[in-house]
CSV table of N, CA and C in Angstrom, one decimal:
chain,number,residue,atom,x,y,z
A,1,MET,N,16.8,13.6,-8.9
A,1,MET,CA,17.1,12.2,-8.7
A,1,MET,C,15.9,11.3,-9.0
A,2,GLU,N,16.2,10.3,-9.8
A,2,GLU,CA,15.1,9.4,-10.2
A,2,GLU,C,15.4,8.0,-9.8
A,3,LEU,N,14.4,7.3,-9.3
A,3,LEU,CA,14.6,5.9,-8.9
A,3,LEU,C,14.5,5.0,-10.2
A,4,SER,N,15.6,4.3,-10.5
A,4,SER,CA,15.6,3.4,-11.6
A,4,SER,C,14.8,2.1,-11.4
A,5,CYS,N,14.4,1.5,-12.4
A,5,CYS,CA,13.6,0.3,-12.3
A,5,CYS,C,14.4,-0.8,-11.6
A,6,LYS,N,15.7,-0.8,-11.9
A,6,LYS,CA,16.6,-1.8,-11.2
A,6,LYS,C,16.6,-1.6,-9.7
A,7,SER,N,16.7,-0.3,-9.2
A,7,SER,CA,16.7,0.0,-7.8
A,7,SER,C,15.4,-0.3,-7.2
A,8,GLU,N,14.3,0.0,-7.9
A,8,GLU,CA,13.0,-0.2,-7.3
A,8,GLU,C,12.7,-1.7,-7.1
A,9,TYR,N,13.1,-2.5,-8.1
A,9,TYR,CA,13.0,-4.0,-8.0
A,9,TYR,C,13.8,-4.5,-6.9
A,10,ALA,N,15.0,-4.0,-6.8
A,10,ALA,CA,15.9,-4.5,-5.7
A,10,ALA,C,15.3,-4.2,-4.3
A,11,ILE,N,14.8,-3.0,-4.2
A,11,ILE,CA,14.3,-2.6,-2.9
A,11,ILE,C,13.0,-3.4,-2.6
A,12,LEU,N,12.2,-3.7,-3.6
A,12,LEU,CA,11.0,-4.5,-3.3
A,12,LEU,C,11.4,-5.9,-2.9
A,13,ALA,N,12.5,-6.5,-3.5
A,13,ALA,CA,13.0,-7.8,-3.1
A,13,ALA,C,13.5,-7.8,-1.7
A,14,LEU,N,14.2,-6.7,-1.4
A,14,LEU,CA,14.8,-6.6,0.0
A,14,LEU,C,13.7,-6.4,1.0
A,15,LEU,N,12.7,-5.7,0.7
A,15,LEU,CA,11.5,-5.6,1.6
A,15,LEU,C,10.9,-6.9,1.9
A,16,GLU,N,10.8,-7.7,0.8
A,16,GLU,CA,10.2,-9.1,1.0
A,16,GLU,C,11.1,-9.9,1.9
A,17,MET,N,12.4,-9.8,1.7
A,17,MET,CA,13.3,-10.5,2.6
A,17,MET,C,13.3,-10.0,4.0
A,18,ALA,N,13.2,-8.6,4.2
A,18,ALA,CA,13.1,-8.0,5.5
A,18,ALA,C,11.9,-8.5,6.2
A,19,THR,N,10.8,-8.7,5.5
A,19,THR,CA,9.5,-9.2,6.1
A,19,THR,C,9.7,-10.6,6.7
A,20,HIS,N,10.5,-11.4,6.0
A,20,HIS,CA,10.8,-12.8,6.5
A,20,HIS,C,12.1,-12.9,7.2
A,21,TYR,N,12.7,-11.8,7.6
A,21,TYR,CA,14.0,-11.9,8.3
A,21,TYR,C,14.0,-12.7,9.6
A,22,GLU,N,13.0,-12.5,10.4
A,22,GLU,CA,12.9,-13.2,11.7
A,22,GLU,C,12.9,-14.7,11.6
A,23,SER,N,12.4,-15.2,10.5
A,23,SER,CA,12.4,-16.7,10.3
A,23,SER,C,13.8,-17.3,10.2
A,24,GLY,N,14.7,-16.5,9.7
A,24,GLY,CA,16.1,-17.0,9.6
A,24,GLY,C,16.3,-17.9,8.4
A,25,GLU,N,15.2,-18.2,7.6
A,25,GLU,CA,15.2,-19.1,6.5
A,25,GLU,C,15.6,-18.3,5.2
A,26,PRO,N,16.4,-18.8,4.4
A,26,PRO,CA,16.7,-18.1,3.1
A,26,PRO,C,15.5,-18.1,2.2
A,27,MET,N,15.4,-17.1,1.3
A,27,MET,CA,14.3,-17.1,0.4
A,27,MET,C,14.8,-17.4,-1.0
A,28,GLN,N,14.0,-18.1,-1.8
A,28,GLN,CA,14.4,-18.5,-3.1
A,28,GLN,C,14.0,-17.4,-4.1
A,29,ILE,N,14.7,-17.3,-5.2
A,29,ILE,CA,14.4,-16.3,-6.2
A,29,ILE,C,13.0,-16.3,-6.7
A,30,ARG,N,12.5,-17.5,-7.0
A,30,ARG,CA,11.2,-17.6,-7.6
A,30,ARG,C,10.1,-17.2,-6.6
A,31,GLN,N,10.4,-17.4,-5.3
A,31,GLN,CA,9.5,-17.0,-4.2
A,31,GLN,C,9.4,-15.5,-4.1
A,32,ILE,N,10.5,-14.8,-4.1
A,32,ILE,CA,10.5,-13.4,-4.1
A,32,ILE,C,9.9,-12.8,-5.4
A,33,ALA,N,10.3,-13.3,-6.5
A,33,ALA,CA,9.8,-12.9,-7.8
A,33,ALA,C,8.3,-12.9,-7.9
A,34,ALA,N,7.7,-14.0,-7.4
A,34,ALA,CA,6.3,-14.2,-7.5
A,34,ALA,C,5.6,-13.2,-6.6
A,35,GLN,N,6.1,-13.0,-5.4
A,35,GLN,CA,5.5,-12.1,-4.4
A,35,GLN,C,5.5,-10.7,-4.9
A,36,GLN,N,6.6,-10.3,-5.5
A,36,GLN,CA,6.8,-8.9,-5.9
A,36,GLN,C,6.7,-8.6,-7.4
A,37,LYS,N,6.3,-9.7,-8.1
A,37,LYS,CA,6.1,-9.5,-9.6
A,37,LYS,C,7.3,-9.0,-10.3
A,38,ILE,N,8.5,-9.6,-10.0
A,38,ILE,CA,9.7,-9.2,-10.7
A,38,ILE,C,10.2,-10.4,-11.5
A,39,PRO,N,10.6,-10.1,-12.8
A,39,PRO,CA,11.1,-11.2,-13.6
A,39,PRO,C,12.3,-12.0,-12.9
A,40,ASP,N,12.2,-13.3,-12.9
A,40,ASP,CA,13.2,-14.2,-12.2
A,40,ASP,C,14.6,-13.9,-12.7
A,41,ARG,N,14.9,-13.9,-13.9
A,41,ARG,CA,16.2,-13.7,-14.5
A,41,ARG,C,16.8,-12.3,-14.0
A,42,TYR,N,16.0,-11.3,-14.1
A,42,TYR,CA,16.5,-10.0,-13.7
A,42,TYR,C,16.8,-10.0,-12.2
A,43,LEU,N,15.9,-10.6,-11.4
A,43,LEU,CA,16.0,-10.6,-10.0
A,43,LEU,C,17.3,-11.3,-9.6
A,44,GLU,N,17.6,-12.4,-10.3
A,44,GLU,CA,18.8,-13.2,-10.1
A,44,GLU,C,20.0,-12.3,-10.2
A,45,GLN,N,20.1,-11.5,-11.2
A,45,GLN,CA,21.2,-10.6,-11.4
A,45,GLN,C,21.3,-9.5,-10.3
A,46,LEU,N,20.1,-9.0,-9.9
A,46,LEU,CA,20.1,-8.0,-8.8
A,46,LEU,C,20.6,-8.5,-7.5
A,47,LEU,N,20.1,-9.7,-7.2
A,47,LEU,CA,20.5,-10.3,-5.9
A,47,LEU,C,22.0,-10.7,-5.9
A,48,ALA,N,22.5,-11.1,-7.0
A,48,ALA,CA,23.9,-11.4,-7.1
A,48,ALA,C,24.7,-10.1,-6.8
A,49,THR,N,24.3,-9.0,-7.4
A,49,THR,CA,25.0,-7.7,-7.1
A,49,THR,C,24.9,-7.3,-5.7
A,50,LEU,N,23.7,-7.5,-5.1
A,50,LEU,CA,23.5,-7.1,-3.7
A,50,LEU,C,24.4,-8.1,-2.8
A,51,ARG,N,24.6,-9.3,-3.2
A,51,ARG,CA,25.4,-10.2,-2.4
A,51,ARG,C,26.9,-9.8,-2.5
A,52,ARG,N,27.3,-9.4,-3.7
A,52,ARG,CA,28.7,-8.9,-3.8
A,52,ARG,C,28.9,-7.6,-3.0
A,53,GLY,N,27.9,-6.8,-2.9
A,53,GLY,CA,27.9,-5.6,-2.1
A,53,GLY,C,27.8,-5.8,-0.6
A,54,GLY,N,27.6,-7.0,-0.1
A,54,GLY,CA,27.5,-7.3,1.3
A,54,GLY,C,26.2,-7.0,1.9
A,55,ILE,N,25.2,-6.8,1.1
A,55,ILE,CA,23.8,-6.6,1.7
A,55,ILE,C,23.1,-7.9,1.9
A,56,LEU,N,23.4,-8.8,1.0
A,56,LEU,CA,22.8,-10.2,1.1
A,56,LEU,C,23.8,-11.2,1.3
A,57,LYS,N,23.4,-12.4,1.8
A,57,LYS,CA,24.2,-13.6,1.9
A,57,LYS,C,23.4,-14.7,1.1
A,58,SER,N,24.1,-15.7,0.6
A,58,SER,CA,23.4,-16.7,-0.1
A,58,SER,C,23.8,-18.1,0.6
A,59,GLN,N,22.9,-19.0,0.4
A,59,GLN,CA,23.1,-20.4,0.9
A,59,GLN,C,22.8,-21.3,-0.2
A,60,ARG,N,23.7,-22.2,-0.5
A,60,ARG,CA,23.5,-23.2,-1.5
A,60,ARG,C,22.7,-24.4,-1.0
A,61,GLY,N,22.2,-25.2,-2.0
A,61,GLY,CA,21.6,-26.4,-1.6
A,61,GLY,C,20.1,-26.4,-1.9
A,62,SER,N,19.4,-27.5,-1.5
A,62,SER,CA,18.0,-27.6,-1.8
A,62,SER,C,17.2,-26.6,-1.0
A,63,LYS,N,17.7,-26.3,0.2
A,63,LYS,CA,17.0,-25.3,1.0
A,63,LYS,C,17.7,-24.0,1.0
A,64,GLY,N,18.4,-23.7,-0.1
A,64,GLY,CA,19.2,-22.5,-0.2
A,64,GLY,C,18.4,-21.4,-0.7
A,65,GLY,N,19.1,-20.3,-0.8
A,65,GLY,CA,18.4,-19.0,-1.3
A,65,GLY,C,19.2,-17.8,-0.8
A,66,TYR,N,18.6,-16.7,-0.7
A,66,TYR,CA,19.2,-15.5,-0.2
A,66,TYR,C,18.5,-15.0,1.1
A,67,PHE,N,19.4,-14.3,1.9
A,67,PHE,CA,18.8,-13.7,3.1
A,67,PHE,C,19.7,-12.5,3.4
A,68,LEU,N,19.1,-11.6,4.2
A,68,LEU,CA,19.8,-10.3,4.5
A,68,LEU,C,21.1,-10.6,5.3
A,69,ALA,N,22.1,-9.9,5.0
A,69,ALA,CA,23.4,-10.1,5.7
A,69,ALA,C,23.3,-9.5,7.1
A,70,ARG,N,22.5,-8.5,7.3
A,70,ARG,CA,22.3,-7.8,8.6
A,70,ARG,C,20.8,-7.6,8.9
A,71,GLU,N,20.6,-7.1,10.1
A,71,GLU,CA,19.2,-6.8,10.5
A,71,GLU,C,18.7,-5.7,9.5
A,72,PRO,N,17.4,-5.7,9.2
A,72,PRO,CA,16.8,-4.7,8.3
A,72,PRO,C,17.0,-3.3,8.8
A,73,ARG,N,17.1,-3.1,10.1
A,73,ARG,CA,17.3,-1.7,10.6
A,73,ARG,C,18.7,-1.2,10.4
A,74,LYS,N,19.6,-2.1,10.0
A,74,LYS,CA,21.0,-1.7,9.8
A,74,LYS,C,21.4,-1.6,8.3
A,75,ILE,N,20.4,-1.7,7.4
A,75,ILE,CA,20.6,-1.6,6.0
A,75,ILE,C,19.9,-0.3,5.5
A,76,THR,N,20.6,0.7,5.1
A,76,THR,CA,20.0,1.9,4.7
A,76,THR,C,19.7,1.9,3.2
A,77,LEU,N,18.8,2.8,2.8
A,77,LEU,CA,18.5,2.9,1.4
A,77,LEU,C,19.7,3.4,0.6
A,78,PHE,N,20.4,4.3,1.2
A,78,PHE,CA,21.6,4.8,0.6
A,78,PHE,C,22.6,3.7,0.3
A,79,GLU,N,22.8,2.8,1.2
A,79,GLU,CA,23.7,1.7,1.0
A,79,GLU,C,23.2,0.8,-0.2
A,80,ILE,N,21.9,0.6,-0.2
A,80,ILE,CA,21.4,-0.2,-1.3
A,80,ILE,C,21.6,0.4,-2.7
A,81,LEU,N,21.3,1.7,-2.8
A,81,LEU,CA,21.4,2.5,-4.0
A,81,LEU,C,22.9,2.6,-4.4
A,82,GLU,N,23.7,2.8,-3.4
A,82,GLU,CA,25.2,2.9,-3.6
A,82,GLU,C,25.7,1.6,-4.3
A,83,CYS,N,25.2,0.5,-3.8
A,83,CYS,CA,25.6,-0.8,-4.3
A,83,CYS,C,25.2,-1.1,-5.7
A,84,LEU,N,23.9,-0.7,-6.0
A,84,LEU,CA,23.3,-0.9,-7.3
A,84,LEU,C,23.7,0.1,-8.4
A,85,GLU,N,23.7,1.4,-8.0
A,85,GLU,CA,23.9,2.5,-8.9
A,85,GLU,C,25.3,3.1,-8.8
A,86,GLY,N,26.1,2.8,-7.8
A,86,GLY,CA,27.4,3.4,-7.7
A,86,GLY,C,27.3,4.8,-7.3
A,87,LEU,N,26.3,5.2,-6.4
A,87,LEU,CA,26.3,6.6,-6.0
A,87,LEU,C,27.5,7.0,-5.3
A,88,ASP,N,28.1,8.1,-5.6
A,88,ASP,CA,29.3,8.5,-5.0
A,88,ASP,C,29.3,10.1,-5.1
A,89,VAL,N,28.9,10.7,-4.0
A,89,VAL,CA,28.9,12.2,-4.0
A,89,VAL,C,30.1,12.7,-3.3
A,90,ARG,N,31.1,13.0,-4.0
A,90,ARG,CA,32.3,13.7,-3.5
A,90,ARG,C,32.3,15.1,-4.1
A,91,THR,N,32.9,15.9,-3.3
A,91,THR,CA,33.1,17.3,-3.9
A,91,THR,C,34.1,17.1,-5.0
A,92,SER,N,33.8,17.7,-6.1
A,92,SER,CA,34.7,17.6,-7.3
A,92,SER,C,36.0,18.3,-7.0
A,93,GLU,N,37.1,17.8,-7.6
A,93,GLU,CA,38.4,18.4,-7.4
A,93,GLU,C,38.4,19.7,-8.2
A,94,ASN,N,38.9,20.7,-7.6
A,94,ASN,CA,39.0,22.0,-8.3
A,94,ASN,C,40.2,22.0,-9.2
A,95,ASN,N,40.0,22.2,-10.5
A,95,ASN,CA,41.1,22.2,-11.5
A,95,ASN,C,41.4,23.6,-11.8
A,96,GLY,N,40.9,24.6,-11.1
A,96,GLY,CA,41.3,26.0,-11.3
A,96,GLY,C,40.8,26.5,-12.6
A,97,ASN,N,41.6,26.5,-13.7
A,97,ASN,CA,41.3,27.1,-14.9
A,97,ASN,C,40.3,26.4,-15.8
A,98,SER,N,40.0,25.1,-15.6
A,98,SER,CA,39.2,24.4,-16.5
A,98,SER,C,37.7,24.7,-16.4
A,99,LYS,N,37.3,25.4,-15.3
A,99,LYS,CA,35.8,25.7,-15.2
A,99,LYS,C,35.6,27.2,-15.1
A,100,THR,N,34.5,27.6,-15.7
A,100,THR,CA,34.1,29.0,-15.6
A,100,THR,C,33.4,29.2,-14.3
A,101,LEU,N,33.2,30.4,-14.0
A,101,LEU,CA,32.5,30.7,-12.7
A,101,LEU,C,31.1,30.2,-12.8
A,102,ASP,N,30.4,30.3,-13.9
A,102,ASP,CA,29.1,29.8,-14.1
A,102,ASP,C,29.0,28.3,-13.8
A,103,ASN,N,30.0,27.5,-14.4
A,103,ASN,CA,30.1,26.1,-14.2
A,103,ASN,C,30.3,25.7,-12.7
A,104,ALA,N,31.1,26.5,-12.0
A,104,ALA,CA,31.4,26.3,-10.6
A,104,ALA,C,30.2,26.5,-9.8
A,105,VAL,N,29.4,27.5,-10.0
A,105,VAL,CA,28.2,27.8,-9.3
A,105,VAL,C,27.2,26.7,-9.5
A,106,ILE,N,27.0,26.2,-10.7
A,106,ILE,CA,26.0,25.2,-11.0
A,106,ILE,C,26.5,23.9,-10.3
A,107,GLU,N,27.7,23.6,-10.4
A,107,GLU,CA,28.2,22.3,-9.7
A,107,GLU,C,28.1,22.4,-8.2
A,108,GLU,N,28.3,23.5,-7.6
A,108,GLU,CA,28.2,23.6,-6.1
A,108,GLU,C,26.7,23.4,-5.7
A,109,ILE,N,25.8,23.9,-6.5
A,109,ILE,CA,24.4,23.7,-6.1
A,109,ILE,C,24.0,22.3,-6.4
A,110,TRP,N,24.5,21.7,-7.5
A,110,TRP,CA,24.2,20.3,-7.7
A,110,TRP,C,24.7,19.4,-6.6
A,111,GLN,N,26.0,19.7,-6.2
A,111,GLN,CA,26.6,18.9,-5.1
A,111,GLN,C,25.7,19.0,-3.8
A,112,GLU,N,25.3,20.2,-3.5
A,112,GLU,CA,24.4,20.4,-2.3
A,112,GLU,C,23.1,19.6,-2.4
A,113,ALA,N,22.5,19.6,-3.6
A,113,ALA,CA,21.3,18.8,-3.8
A,113,ALA,C,21.5,17.3,-3.6
A,114,CYS,N,22.6,16.9,-4.2
A,114,CYS,CA,23.0,15.4,-4.0
A,114,CYS,C,23.3,15.1,-2.6
A,115,GLN,N,24.0,15.9,-1.9
A,115,GLN,CA,24.2,15.7,-0.5
A,115,GLN,C,23.0,15.6,0.4
A,116,ALA,N,22.0,16.5,0.1
A,116,ALA,CA,20.8,16.5,0.8
A,116,ALA,C,20.0,15.2,0.5
A,117,ALA,N,19.9,14.8,-0.8
A,117,ALA,CA,19.3,13.6,-1.1
A,117,ALA,C,19.9,12.4,-0.4
A,118,ASN,N,21.2,12.3,-0.4
A,118,ASN,CA,22.0,11.2,0.3
A,118,ASN,C,21.7,11.2,1.8
A,119,PHE,N,21.6,12.4,2.4
A,119,PHE,CA,21.3,12.5,3.8
A,119,PHE,C,20.0,11.8,4.1
A,120,VAL,N,19.0,12.1,3.3
A,120,VAL,CA,17.6,11.5,3.5
A,120,VAL,C,17.7,10.0,3.3
A,121,LEU,N,18.4,9.5,2.3
A,121,LEU,CA,18.5,8.1,2.0
A,121,LEU,C,19.3,7.3,3.1
A,122,GLN,N,20.3,8.0,3.7
A,122,GLN,CA,21.0,7.4,4.8
A,122,GLN,C,20.2,7.3,6.1
A,123,ASN,N,19.1,8.1,6.2
A,123,ASN,CA,18.3,8.0,7.4
A,123,ASN,C,17.1,7.1,7.3
A,124,TYR,N,17.0,6.4,6.2
A,124,TYR,CA,15.9,5.4,6.1
A,124,TYR,C,16.4,4.0,5.9
A,125,SER,N,16.0,3.1,6.7
A,125,SER,CA,16.4,1.7,6.6
A,125,SER,C,15.3,0.8,6.1
A,126,LEU,N,15.7,-0.4,5.8
A,126,LEU,CA,14.6,-1.4,5.3
A,126,LEU,C,13.6,-1.5,6.4
A,127,GLN,N,14.0,-1.5,7.7
A,127,GLN,CA,13.0,-1.6,8.8
A,127,GLN,C,12.0,-0.4,8.7
A,128,ASP,N,12.5,0.8,8.4
A,128,ASP,CA,11.6,1.9,8.3
A,128,ASP,C,10.6,1.7,7.2
A,129,LEU,N,11.0,1.2,6.1
A,129,LEU,CA,10.1,1.0,5.0
A,129,LEU,C,9.1,-0.1,5.4
A,130,CYS,N,9.5,-1.1,6.0
A,130,CYS,CA,8.6,-2.2,6.5
A,130,CYS,C,7.5,-1.6,7.4
A,131,GLU,N,8.0,-0.8,8.4
A,131,GLU,CA,7.0,-0.2,9.3
A,131,GLU,C,6.0,0.7,8.7
A,132,THR,N,6.5,1.5,7.8
A,132,THR,CA,5.6,2.5,7.0
A,132,THR,C,4.6,1.7,6.2
A,133,ARG,N,5.1,0.7,5.5
A,133,ARG,CA,4.2,-0.2,4.7
A,133,ARG,C,3.1,-0.8,5.6
A,134,ASP,N,3.6,-1.4,6.7
A,134,ASP,CA,2.6,-2.1,7.6
A,134,ASP,C,1.6,-1.1,8.2
A,135,SER,N,2.0,0.1,8.6
A,135,SER,CA,1.1,1.0,9.1
A,135,SER,C,0.1,1.5,8.1
A,136,ARG,N,0.5,1.6,6.8
A,136,ARG,CA,-0.4,2.0,5.8
A,136,ARG,C,-1.4,0.8,5.4
A,137,ARG,N,-0.9,-0.4,5.5
A,137,ARG,CA,-1.8,-1.5,5.3
A,137,ARG,C,-2.9,-1.5,6.4
A,138,GLN,N,-2.5,-1.2,7.6
A,138,GLN,CA,-3.4,-1.2,8.7
A,138,GLN,C,-4.5,-0.1,8.5
A,139,LEU,N,-4.0,1.1,8.0
A,139,LEU,CA,-5.0,2.1,7.7
A,139,LEU,C,-5.9,1.7,6.6
A,140,ASP,N,-5.4,1.0,5.6
A,140,ASP,CA,-6.2,0.5,4.5
A,140,ASP,C,-7.3,-0.5,5.0
A,141,ILE,N,-6.9,-1.4,5.9
A,141,ILE,CA,-7.8,-2.3,6.4
A,141,ILE,C,-8.9,-1.6,7.2
A,142,MET,N,-8.5,-0.7,8.0
A,142,MET,CA,-9.5,0.1,8.8
A,142,MET,C,-10.5,0.9,7.9
A,143,TYR,N,-10.0,1.3,6.8
A,143,TYR,CA,-10.8,2.1,5.9
A,143,TYR,C,-11.9,1.3,5.3
A,144,TYR,N,-11.6,0.0,4.9
A,144,TYR,CA,-12.6,-0.8,4.2
A,144,TYR,C,-13.5,-1.5,5.1
A,145,ILE,N,-13.3,-1.5,6.4
A,145,ILE,CA,-14.2,-2.2,7.4
A,145,ILE,C,-15.6,-1.6,7.4
């Protein structure tokens, strides 16, 4: 499993919004793009997709922008990737004759690997990422003193 550029940019943008979640103020695209060094136009498309997926809400007007639809601890990485990439790990339907035994064995192992990866992604929220980042920043600060 590889993290696409699209997913990485989206997660970075969501981390930025999670950091400012408590303020209750929406964040503008240019603000997020500048902080995370993401192209504005691309970010606009990503945020629209996340809004349609129910991860974000938007507010129109001069003080408008985007904000998280739920608390950061209630948004999992799996949910984000599912929204952006369309992750869907279902056990494939058995068509009986259409697959060889070799194909069936390979597919079973692939399904098991995908399910394990999805389990990990379901157990990490935006809040977890923020906390991990903050603790590493703290270690970085301590190291340079």
